[in-house]
C-alpha cells in the first residue's frame, strides 16, 4: 500500500483531474479532490452490520471479484475504508484502485492510496479504519513493513488480506503509550500474533507473539 507522498503529481501526470471515469450514467465511486482520494459509500457488495467483524469478513470475497485482484505481479491492489454514520451500524466504502502509477504494472510491488473521505449522501461519515488487498498469497502484514509504520496509519484499525483471503488486523494505538497489536483472523475469532512496541511504531518493527 502506497503513501500519499507525491499523489498530486502522480495523478495529474496520469490524467487524474478529480474524479474517476465511469460508464455513461453511472456515478463515480472514487476520485481525487485537493490531492486526496475519496470514495463513495456504502458499497452494496458488502452488507452493513452492527458488528464490525461481519463487515470485515465480507471484504475479501467482494474485492477478489474485481479486475486483476488475484493476478499477482500483474495484479491490482485496492484500498477502501470502514465507517459509520454514528448510527451504530458499520459500512464498507467502495474500493479505489488509485495508486502510484510510477510503480510498474507488472511488478512485485503494488500500492493504493488510503482514502481520506467517504461520500455518503445519507449523512456525516466517521471513518474508523482502512482496508486493502494484496494480489498474491501468502502476503501477510508481518512481511510488509510499510503497512505497519506510523507514517501510514490514519485510522483506528487497518485490515489487510491477500488473494487467499488470509485476513489480518492492525490496531496501531498511535496516540497511546501502549504497543500496537497485530491480529490474524482464525474462523470467527482474532488471534494476537504480534506487537509493535511504542519505541518501534515509527519503523514498524514487529515482535512476534507465540501461540
Coordinates of N, CA and C in Angstrom, one line a residue:
X1 N 0.8 -1.2 0.0 CA 0.0 0.0 0.0 C 0.9 1.2 0.0
X2 N 0.6 2.2 -0.8 CA 1.5 3.3 -1.0 C 1.2 4.5 -0.1
X3 N 2.1 5.4 0.0 CA 2.0 6.6 0.8 C 1.3 7.6 -0.1
X4 N 0.8 8.7 0.5 CA 0.2 9.8 -0.3 C 1.2 10.8 -0.8
X5 N 2.5 10.5 -0.5 CA 3.5 11.4 -0.9 C 3.6 11.4 -2.4
X6 N 3.5 12.6 -3.0 CA 3.6 12.7 -4.5 C 2.3 12.4 -5.2
X7 N 1.2 12.3 -4.4 CA -0.1 12.0 -5.0 C -0.5 13.0 -6.1
X8 N -0.4 14.3 -5.8 CA -0.9 15.2 -6.7 C -0.2 15.1 -8.0
X9 N 1.2 15.1 -8.0 CA 2.0 15.0 -9.2 C 1.6 13.7 -10.0
X10 N 1.5 12.6 -9.3 CA 1.2 11.4 -10.0 C -0.1 11.4 -10.6
X11 N -1.1 11.9 -10.0 CA -2.5 11.9 -10.5 C -2.6 12.8 -11.7
X12 N -2.0 14.0 -11.6 CA -2.0 14.9 -12.7 C -1.3 14.4 -13.9
X13 N -0.1 13.8 -13.7 CA 0.7 13.3 -14.8 C 0.0 12.1 -15.4
X14 N -0.8 11.4 -14.6 CA -1.5 10.2 -15.1 C -2.9 10.5 -15.6
X15 N -3.3 11.8 -15.7 CA -4.5 12.2 -16.2 C -5.7 12.3 -15.3
X16 N -5.4 12.1 -14.0 CA -6.5 12.2 -13.0 C -6.7 13.6 -12.6
X17 N -7.9 14.1 -12.8 CA -8.2 15.5 -12.6 C -9.2 15.8 -11.5
X18 N -9.7 14.7 -10.9 CA -10.6 15.0 -9.7 C -11.7 14.0 -9.6
X19 N -11.9 13.1 -10.6 CA -12.9 12.1 -10.5 C -12.6 10.9 -11.4
X20 N -13.1 9.8 -11.1 CA -12.8 8.6 -11.9 C -13.7 8.5 -13.0
X21 N -13.2 8.0 -14.1 CA -14.1 7.8 -15.3 C -15.0 6.6 -15.1
X22 N -16.3 6.7 -15.5 CA -17.2 5.6 -15.3 C -18.1 5.5 -16.6
X23 N -18.7 4.4 -16.8 CA -19.7 4.3 -17.9 C -20.7 5.4 -17.8
X24 N -21.2 5.8 -19.0 CA -22.3 6.9 -19.0 C -23.4 6.5 -18.1
X25 N -23.9 7.5 -17.3 CA -25.0 7.3 -16.4 C -24.7 6.7 -15.1
X26 N -23.4 6.3 -14.9 CA -23.0 5.7 -13.6 C -22.2 6.8 -12.8
X27 N -22.5 6.9 -11.5 CA -21.8 7.9 -10.7 C -20.4 7.3 -10.3
X28 N -19.4 8.2 -10.2 CA -18.1 7.8 -9.8 C -18.1 7.3 -8.4
X29 N -17.4 6.2 -8.1 CA -17.3 5.7 -6.8 C -16.0 6.0 -6.1
X30 N -15.0 6.6 -6.8 CA -13.8 7.1 -6.2 C -13.2 8.2 -7.1
X31 N -12.3 9.0 -6.5 CA -11.7 10.1 -7.2 C -10.7 10.8 -6.3
X32 N -10.4 12.0 -6.8 CA -9.4 12.8 -6.1 C -9.9 14.3 -6.0
X33 N -9.8 14.8 -4.8 CA -10.1 16.2 -4.6 C -9.1 16.8 -3.7
X34 N -8.5 17.9 -4.1 CA -7.5 18.6 -3.3 C -6.3 17.7 -3.0
X35 N -6.0 16.8 -3.9 CA -4.8 15.9 -3.7 C -5.1 14.7 -2.8
X36 N -6.3 14.5 -2.4 CA -6.7 13.4 -1.6 C -7.7 12.5 -2.2
X37 N -7.6 11.2 -2.0 CA -8.5 10.2 -2.6 C -9.8 10.2 -1.7
X38 N -10.9 10.2 -2.4 CA -12.2 10.0 -1.8 C -12.9 8.8 -2.4
X39 N -13.8 8.2 -1.7 CA -14.6 7.0 -2.1 C -16.0 7.3 -1.7
X40 N -16.9 6.6 -2.4 CA -18.3 6.7 -2.1 C -18.7 5.5 -1.2
X41 N -19.9 5.6 -0.6 CA -20.4 4.5 0.2 C -21.9 4.6 0.4
X42 N -22.5 3.6 0.9 CA -21.9 2.3 1.1 C -21.7 1.5 -0.1
X43 N -20.8 0.5 0.0 CA -20.6 -0.5 -1.1 C -21.7 -1.6 -1.0
X44 N -22.5 -1.7 -2.0 CA -23.6 -2.7 -1.9 C -23.1 -4.1 -1.9
X45 N -21.9 -4.4 -2.3 CA -21.4 -5.7 -2.3 C -21.1 -6.3 -0.9
X46 N -21.1 -5.4 0.1 CA -20.8 -5.7 1.5 C -22.0 -5.2 2.3
X47 N -22.7 -6.2 3.0 CA -23.8 -5.8 3.8 C -23.4 -5.1 5.0
X48 N -24.1 -4.0 5.4 CA -23.8 -3.3 6.7 C -24.1 -4.2 7.8
X49 N -23.6 -3.9 9.0 CA -23.8 -4.7 10.2 C -23.5 -3.9 11.4
X50 N -24.2 -4.2 12.5 CA -23.9 -3.6 13.8 C -22.7 -4.2 14.5
X51 N -22.1 -5.3 13.8 CA -20.9 -5.9 14.3 C -19.8 -5.7 13.2
X52 N -18.8 -4.9 13.5 CA -17.8 -4.6 12.5 C -17.1 -5.8 11.9
X53 N -17.0 -6.9 12.7 CA -16.4 -8.1 12.1 C -17.2 -8.7 11.0
X54 N -18.5 -8.6 11.1 CA -19.4 -9.1 10.0 C -19.1 -8.4 8.7
X55 N -18.8 -7.1 8.8 CA -18.4 -6.3 7.6 C -17.1 -6.7 7.1
X56 N -16.1 -6.8 8.0 CA -14.7 -7.2 7.6 C -14.7 -8.5 6.9
X57 N -15.5 -9.5 7.4 CA -15.4 -10.8 6.8 C -15.9 -10.9 5.4
X58 N -16.6 -9.9 5.0 CA -17.2 -9.8 3.6 C -16.2 -9.2 2.6
X59 N -15.2 -8.4 3.1 CA -14.4 -7.6 2.2 C -13.6 -8.4 1.2
X60 N -12.9 -9.4 1.6 CA -12.0 -10.1 0.7 C -12.8 -10.8 -0.4
X61 N -13.9 -11.6 -0.1 CA -14.6 -12.2 -1.3 C -15.1 -11.2 -2.3
X62 N -15.6 -10.0 -1.8 CA -16.1 -9.0 -2.7 C -14.9 -8.4 -3.5
X63 N -13.8 -8.1 -2.9 CA -12.7 -7.5 -3.6 C -12.2 -8.5 -4.7
X64 N -12.1 -9.7 -4.3 CA -11.5 -10.7 -5.2 C -12.3 -10.9 -6.5
X65 N -13.5 -10.4 -6.6 CA -14.3 -10.4 -7.8 C -13.9 -9.3 -8.7
X66 N -13.1 -8.3 -8.3 CA -12.8 -7.2 -9.1 C -11.6 -7.5 -10.0
X67 N -11.5 -6.6 -11.1 CA -10.4 -6.9 -12.1 C -9.0 -7.0 -11.5
X68 N -8.3 -8.0 -11.8 CA -6.9 -8.2 -11.5 C -6.6 -8.3 -10.0
X69 N -7.6 -8.5 -9.2 CA -7.4 -8.5 -7.8 C -6.6 -9.8 -7.3
X70 N -6.6 -10.8 -8.2 CA -5.9 -12.0 -7.8 C -4.7 -12.3 -8.8
X71 N -4.3 -11.3 -9.5 CA -3.4 -11.6 -10.7 C -1.9 -11.4 -10.3
X72 N -1.5 -11.5 -9.0 CA -0.1 -11.5 -8.7 C 0.7 -10.3 -9.2
X73 N 1.8 -10.5 -9.8 CA 2.7 -9.5 -10.3 C 2.0 -8.6 -11.4
X74 N 0.9 -9.2 -12.0 CA 0.1 -8.5 -13.0 C -1.1 -7.9 -12.3
X75 N -1.2 -7.9 -11.0 CA -2.5 -7.6 -10.3 C -2.6 -6.2 -9.9
X76 N -3.8 -6.0 -9.3 CA -4.2 -4.6 -8.8 C -4.5 -4.7 -7.3
X77 N -4.0 -3.7 -6.6 CA -4.3 -3.5 -5.2 C -5.4 -2.6 -5.0
X78 N -6.3 -2.8 -4.1 CA -7.5 -1.9 -3.9 C -7.5 -1.5 -2.4
X79 N -7.9 -0.2 -2.2 CA -8.0 0.4 -0.9 C -9.4 1.0 -0.6
X80 N -9.9 0.8 0.6 CA -11.1 1.4 1.0 C -11.1 1.7 2.4
X81 N -12.3 2.1 3.0 CA -12.4 2.4 4.4 C -13.6 1.8 5.0
X82 N -13.6 1.7 6.3 CA -14.8 1.3 7.1 C -15.2 2.5 7.8
X83 N -16.6 2.7 7.9 CA -17.1 3.9 8.5 C -18.4 3.7 9.2
X84 N -18.9 4.7 9.9 CA -20.2 4.7 10.5 C -20.9 6.0 10.1
X85 N -22.2 6.1 10.4 CA -22.9 7.3 10.3 C -23.3 7.7 11.7
X86 N -22.6 7.2 12.7 CA -22.9 7.4 14.1 C -24.3 6.9 14.5
X87 N -24.7 5.8 13.7 CA -26.0 5.2 14.0 C -25.8 3.8 14.5
X88 N -24.6 3.4 14.9 CA -24.4 2.1 15.5 C -24.2 1.0 14.4
X89 N -24.2 1.4 13.2 CA -24.0 0.4 12.1 C -22.7 0.7 11.3
X90 N -22.0 -0.4 10.9 CA -20.7 -0.2 10.2 C -21.0 -0.5 8.7
X91 N -20.2 0.3 7.9 CA -20.3 0.2 6.5 C -19.0 0.1 5.9
X92 N -18.9 -0.5 4.7 CA -17.7 -0.5 3.9 C -17.9 0.4 2.7
X93 N -16.8 1.2 2.4 CA -16.9 2.1 1.2 C -16.6 1.3 0.0
X94 N -16.9 1.9 -1.2 CA -16.4 1.3 -2.4 C -14.9 1.3 -2.4
X95 N -14.2 0.4 -3.0 CA -12.8 0.3 -3.1 C -12.2 1.3 -4.2
X96 N -11.0 1.7 -4.0 CA -10.4 2.5 -5.0 C -9.1 1.8 -5.5
X97 N -8.8 1.8 -6.8 CA -7.6 1.3 -7.3 C -6.5 2.3 -7.5
X98 N -6.7 3.6 -7.1 CA -5.8 4.6 -7.3 C -4.5 4.4 -6.5
X99 N -3.4 4.5 -7.2 CA -2.1 4.3 -6.6 C -1.0 5.0 -7.4
X100 N 0.2 4.8 -7.0 CA 1.4 5.5 -7.7 C 1.6 4.8 -9.0
X101 N 1.3 5.5 -10.1 CA 1.5 5.0 -11.4 C 2.9 4.8 -11.8
X102 N 3.9 5.3 -11.0 CA 5.3 5.1 -11.3 C 5.7 3.7 -11.0
X103 N 4.9 3.0 -10.2 CA 5.2 1.6 -10.0 C 4.7 0.8 -11.2
X104 N 5.5 0.0 -11.7 CA 5.2 -0.7 -13.0 C 4.0 -1.6 -12.9
X105 N 3.2 -1.7 -13.9 CA 2.0 -2.5 -13.9 C 2.4 -4.0 -13.6
X106 N 3.5 -4.5 -14.2 CA 4.0 -5.8 -13.9 C 5.1 -5.7 -12.9
X107 N 4.8 -5.9 -11.6 CA 5.8 -5.6 -10.5 C 5.4 -6.4 -9.3
X108 N 6.5 -6.8 -8.5 CA 6.2 -7.4 -7.3 C 5.9 -6.4 -6.2
X109 N 5.8 -5.2 -6.5 CA 5.4 -4.1 -5.6 C 4.1 -3.5 -6.1
X110 N 3.1 -3.5 -5.2 CA 1.8 -2.8 -5.6 C 1.5 -1.8 -4.5
X111 N 0.6 -0.9 -4.8 CA 0.2 0.1 -3.9 C -1.2 0.7 -4.2
X112 N -1.8 1.2 -3.2 CA -3.0 2.0 -3.5 C -3.1 3.1 -2.4
X113 N -3.7 4.2 -2.6 CA -3.7 5.3 -1.7 C -4.9 5.1 -0.7
X114 N -4.7 5.3 0.5 CA -5.8 5.2 1.5 C -6.7 6.3 1.4
X115 N -8.0 6.1 1.2 CA -9.0 7.2 1.1 C -9.0 8.0 2.3
X116 N -9.2 9.4 2.1 CA -9.3 10.3 3.3 C -10.7 10.7 3.5
X117 N -11.6 10.4 2.7 CA -13.0 10.8 2.8 C -14.0 9.8 2.2
X118 N -15.2 9.7 2.8 CA -16.2 8.9 2.2 C -17.4 9.9 1.8
X119 N -17.9 9.7 0.7 CA -19.1 10.5 0.3 C -20.3 9.5 0.4
X120 N -21.2 9.8 1.4 CA -22.4 9.1 1.6 C -23.5 10.1 1.7
X121 N -24.5 10.0 0.8 CA -25.5 11.1 0.7 C -26.4 11.0 2.0
X122 N -26.3 10.0 2.8 CA -27.2 9.9 3.9 C -26.8 10.7 5.1
X123 N -25.5 11.1 5.1 CA -25.2 11.9 6.3 C -23.7 12.0 6.5
X124 N -23.3 12.6 7.7 CA -21.9 12.7 8.0 C -21.2 11.4 8.4
X125 N -20.1 11.1 7.8 CA -19.4 9.9 8.0 C -18.3 10.0 9.0
X126 N -18.1 8.9 9.8 CA -17.0 8.8 10.7 C -16.1 7.6 10.3
X127 N -14.9 7.9 9.9 CA -14.0 6.8 9.4 C -13.3 6.2 10.5
X128 N -13.4 4.8 10.6 CA -12.8 4.1 11.7 C -11.6 3.3 11.3
X129 N -11.5 2.9 10.0 CA -10.4 2.0 9.6 C -10.3 2.0 8.1
X130 N -9.1 1.5 7.7 CA -8.9 1.3 6.2 C -8.7 -0.2 5.9
X131 N -8.9 -0.5 4.7 CA -8.7 -1.9 4.3 C -8.0 -1.9 2.9
X132 N -7.2 -2.9 2.7 CA -6.5 -3.0 1.4 C -6.2 -4.5 1.1
X133 N -6.1 -4.8 -0.2 CA -5.9 -6.1 -0.7 C -4.5 -6.3 -1.2
X134 N -4.0 -7.5 -1.3 CA -2.8 -7.9 -2.0 C -3.1 -8.9 -3.0
X135 N -2.6 -8.8 -4.3 CA -3.0 -9.8 -5.3 C -2.2 -11.0 -5.3
X136 N -1.4 -11.3 -4.2 CA -0.7 -12.6 -4.1 C -1.1 -13.3 -2.8
X137 N -0.6 -14.5 -2.7 CA -0.7 -15.3 -1.5 C 0.4 -16.3 -1.4
X138 N 1.1 -16.4 -0.2 CA 0.8 -15.6 1.0 C 1.4 -14.2 1.0
X139 N 0.7 -13.3 1.7 CA 1.2 -11.9 1.7 C 0.8 -11.3 3.0
X140 N 1.4 -11.7 4.1 CA 0.9 -11.2 5.4 C 1.5 -9.8 5.8
X141 N 0.8 -9.1 6.7 CA 1.3 -7.8 7.1 C 2.7 -8.0 7.8
X142 N 3.0 -9.1 8.3 CA 4.3 -9.3 9.0 C 5.4 -9.2 8.1
X143 N 5.2 -9.3 6.8 CA 6.3 -9.1 5.8 C 6.2 -7.8 5.0
X144 N 5.3 -6.9 5.4 CA 5.1 -5.7 4.7 C 5.2 -4.5 5.7
X145 N 6.5 -4.1 5.9 CA 6.8 -3.1 6.9 C 6.1 -1.8 6.6
X146 N 5.9 -1.4 5.4 CA 5.3 -0.1 5.1 C 3.9 0.0 5.5
X147 N 3.2 -1.2 5.6 CA 1.8 -1.3 6.0 C 1.7 -1.1 7.6
X148 N 2.9 -1.2 8.3 CA 2.9 -1.1 9.7 C 3.5 0.2 10.3
X149 N 4.2 0.9 9.5 CA 4.9 2.1 10.0 C 3.9 3.2 10.4
X150 N 4.3 4.0 11.4 CA 3.4 5.0 11.9 C 3.0 6.0 10.8
X151 N 3.9 6.3 9.9 CA 3.6 7.3 8.9 C 2.4 7.0 8.0
X152 N 2.0 5.7 7.9 CA 0.9 5.3 7.1 C -0.4 5.0 7.8
X153 N -0.4 5.2 9.1 CA -1.6 4.9 9.9 C -2.5 6.2 10.0
X154 N -3.7 6.1 9.5 CA -4.6 7.2 9.5 C -5.8 6.9 10.5
X155 N -6.1 5.7 10.7 CA -7.3 5.4 11.4 C -7.1 4.4 12.6
X156 N -8.1 4.0 13.3 CA -8.0 3.2 14.5 C -7.6 1.8 14.2
X157 N -8.0 1.3 13.0 CA -7.7 -0.1 12.6 C -7.3 -0.1 11.1
X158 N -6.5 -1.1 10.8 CA -6.1 -1.4 9.4 C -6.4 -2.9 9.1
X159 N -7.1 -3.1 8.0 CA -7.4 -4.5 7.6 C -6.6 -4.8 6.3
X160 N -5.9 -5.9 6.3 CA -5.2 -6.4 5.1 C -5.6 -7.8 4.8
X161 N -5.7 -8.1 3.5 CA -5.9 -9.5 3.1 C -5.3 -9.8 1.8
X162 N -4.9 -11.1 1.6 CA -4.3 -11.5 0.3 C -5.3 -12.2 -0.5
X163 N -4.9 -12.7 -1.7 CA -5.8 -13.3 -2.6 C -6.5 -14.6 -2.1
X164 N -5.8 -15.2 -1.1 CA -6.4 -16.4 -0.5 C -7.3 -16.0 0.7
X165 N -7.6 -14.7 0.9 CA -8.4 -14.2 2.0 C -7.9 -14.5 3.4
X166 N -6.5 -14.6 3.5 CA -5.9 -14.6 4.8 C -6.0 -13.1 5.4
X167 N -6.7 -13.0 6.5 CA -7.1 -11.7 6.9 C -6.4 -11.3 8.2
X168 N -5.8 -10.1 8.2 CA -5.1 -9.6 9.4 C -5.6 -8.2 9.7
X169 N -5.5 -7.8 11.0 CA -5.9 -6.6 11.5 C -4.9 -5.9 12.4
X170 N -4.5 -4.7 12.1 CA -3.6 -3.9 12.9 C -4.3 -2.9 13.7
X171 N -4.1 -2.8 15.0 CA -4.6 -1.7 15.8 C -3.4 -1.0 16.3
X172 N -3.1 0.2 15.6 CA -1.8 0.8 15.9 C -1.7 1.6 17.2
X173 N -2.8 2.0 17.8 CA -2.7 2.8 19.1 C -1.7 3.9 18.9
X174 N -1.9 4.7 17.9 CA -0.9 5.7 17.6 C -0.7 6.8 18.7
X175 N -1.8 7.1 19.3 CA -1.6 8.2 20.3 C -1.7 7.7 21.8
X176 N -1.3 6.5 21.9 CA -1.3 5.8 23.2 C 0.1 5.2 23.5
X177 N 0.5 5.2 24.8 CA 1.8 4.6 25.2 C 1.6 3.2 25.4
X178 N 1.1 2.5 24.4 CA 1.0 1.0 24.5 C 1.3 0.4 23.2
X179 N 1.7 -0.8 23.1 CA 2.1 -1.4 21.8 C 0.9 -1.5 20.9
X180 N 1.2 -1.3 19.6 CA 0.3 -1.7 18.5 C 0.1 -3.2 18.5
X181 N -1.1 -3.6 18.1 CA -1.4 -5.1 18.1 C -1.8 -5.6 16.7
X182 N -1.2 -6.7 16.3 CA -1.4 -7.3 15.0 C -2.2 -8.6 15.3
X183 N -3.3 -8.8 14.6 CA -4.1 -9.9 14.8 C -4.3 -10.7 13.5
X184 N -4.6 -11.9 13.5 CA -4.9 -12.8 12.4 C -6.3 -13.4 12.6
X185 N -7.1 -13.3 11.5 CA -8.5 -13.9 11.6 C -8.4 -15.4 11.5
X186 N -9.0 -16.1 12.5 CA -9.0 -17.5 12.5 C -10.4 -17.9 12.9
X187 N -11.1 -18.4 11.8 CA -12.5 -18.7 12.0 C -13.3 -17.4 12.3
X188 N -14.0 -17.3 13.4 CA -14.7 -16.1 13.7 C -14.0 -15.4 14.9
X189 N -12.8 -15.7 15.1 CA -12.0 -15.0 16.2 C -10.8 -14.4 15.7
X190 N -10.2 -13.4 16.5 CA -9.0 -12.8 16.1 C -7.9 -13.3 17.1
X191 N -6.8 -13.7 16.5 CA -5.6 -14.3 17.3 C -4.5 -13.2 17.2
X192 N -4.1 -12.8 18.4 CA -2.9 -11.9 18.5 C -1.7 -12.6 18.1
X193 N -1.0 -12.0 17.0 CA 0.2 -12.7 16.5 C 1.5 -11.8 16.6
X194 N 1.3 -10.5 16.9 CA 2.5 -9.6 17.0 C 2.2 -8.3 17.7
X195 N 3.2 -7.7 18.2 CA 3.2 -6.4 18.9 C 4.1 -5.4 18.3
X196 N 3.7 -4.2 18.2 CA 4.7 -3.1 17.8 C 4.9 -2.2 19.0
X197 N 6.0 -2.4 19.6 CA 6.3 -1.6 20.8 C 6.3 -0.1 20.6
X198 N 6.0 0.7 21.5 CA 5.9 2.1 21.3 C 7.2 2.7 20.7
X199 N 8.4 2.2 21.1 CA 9.6 2.7 20.5 C 9.8 2.3 19.1
X200 N 9.0 1.3 18.6 CA 9.1 0.8 17.2 C 8.0 1.2 16.3
X201 N 7.1 2.1 16.8 CA 6.0 2.4 15.9 C 6.4 3.2 14.7
X202 N 7.5 4.0 14.8 CA 7.9 4.8 13.7 C 8.5 3.9 12.5
X203 N 9.1 2.8 12.9 CA 9.7 2.0 11.9 C 8.9 0.7 11.6
X204 N 7.9 0.4 12.4 CA 7.0 -0.7 12.2 C 7.6 -2.0 12.6
X205 N 8.7 -2.1 13.3 CA 9.3 -3.4 13.7 C 8.3 -4.1 14.6
X206 N 8.2 -5.4 14.3 CA 7.2 -6.2 15.0 C 7.8 -7.3 15.9
X207 N 7.3 -7.5 17.0 CA 7.7 -8.5 17.9 C 6.6 -9.6 17.9
X208 N 7.1 -10.8 17.4 CA 6.1 -11.9 17.3 C 5.6 -12.4 18.6
X209 N 4.4 -12.8 18.7 CA 3.7 -13.4 19.8 C 3.5 -14.9 19.5
X210 N 4.1 -15.7 20.4 CA 4.0 -17.2 20.2 C 2.5 -17.7 20.5
X211 N 2.1 -18.7 19.8 CA 0.8 -19.3 20.1 C 0.8 -19.9 21.5

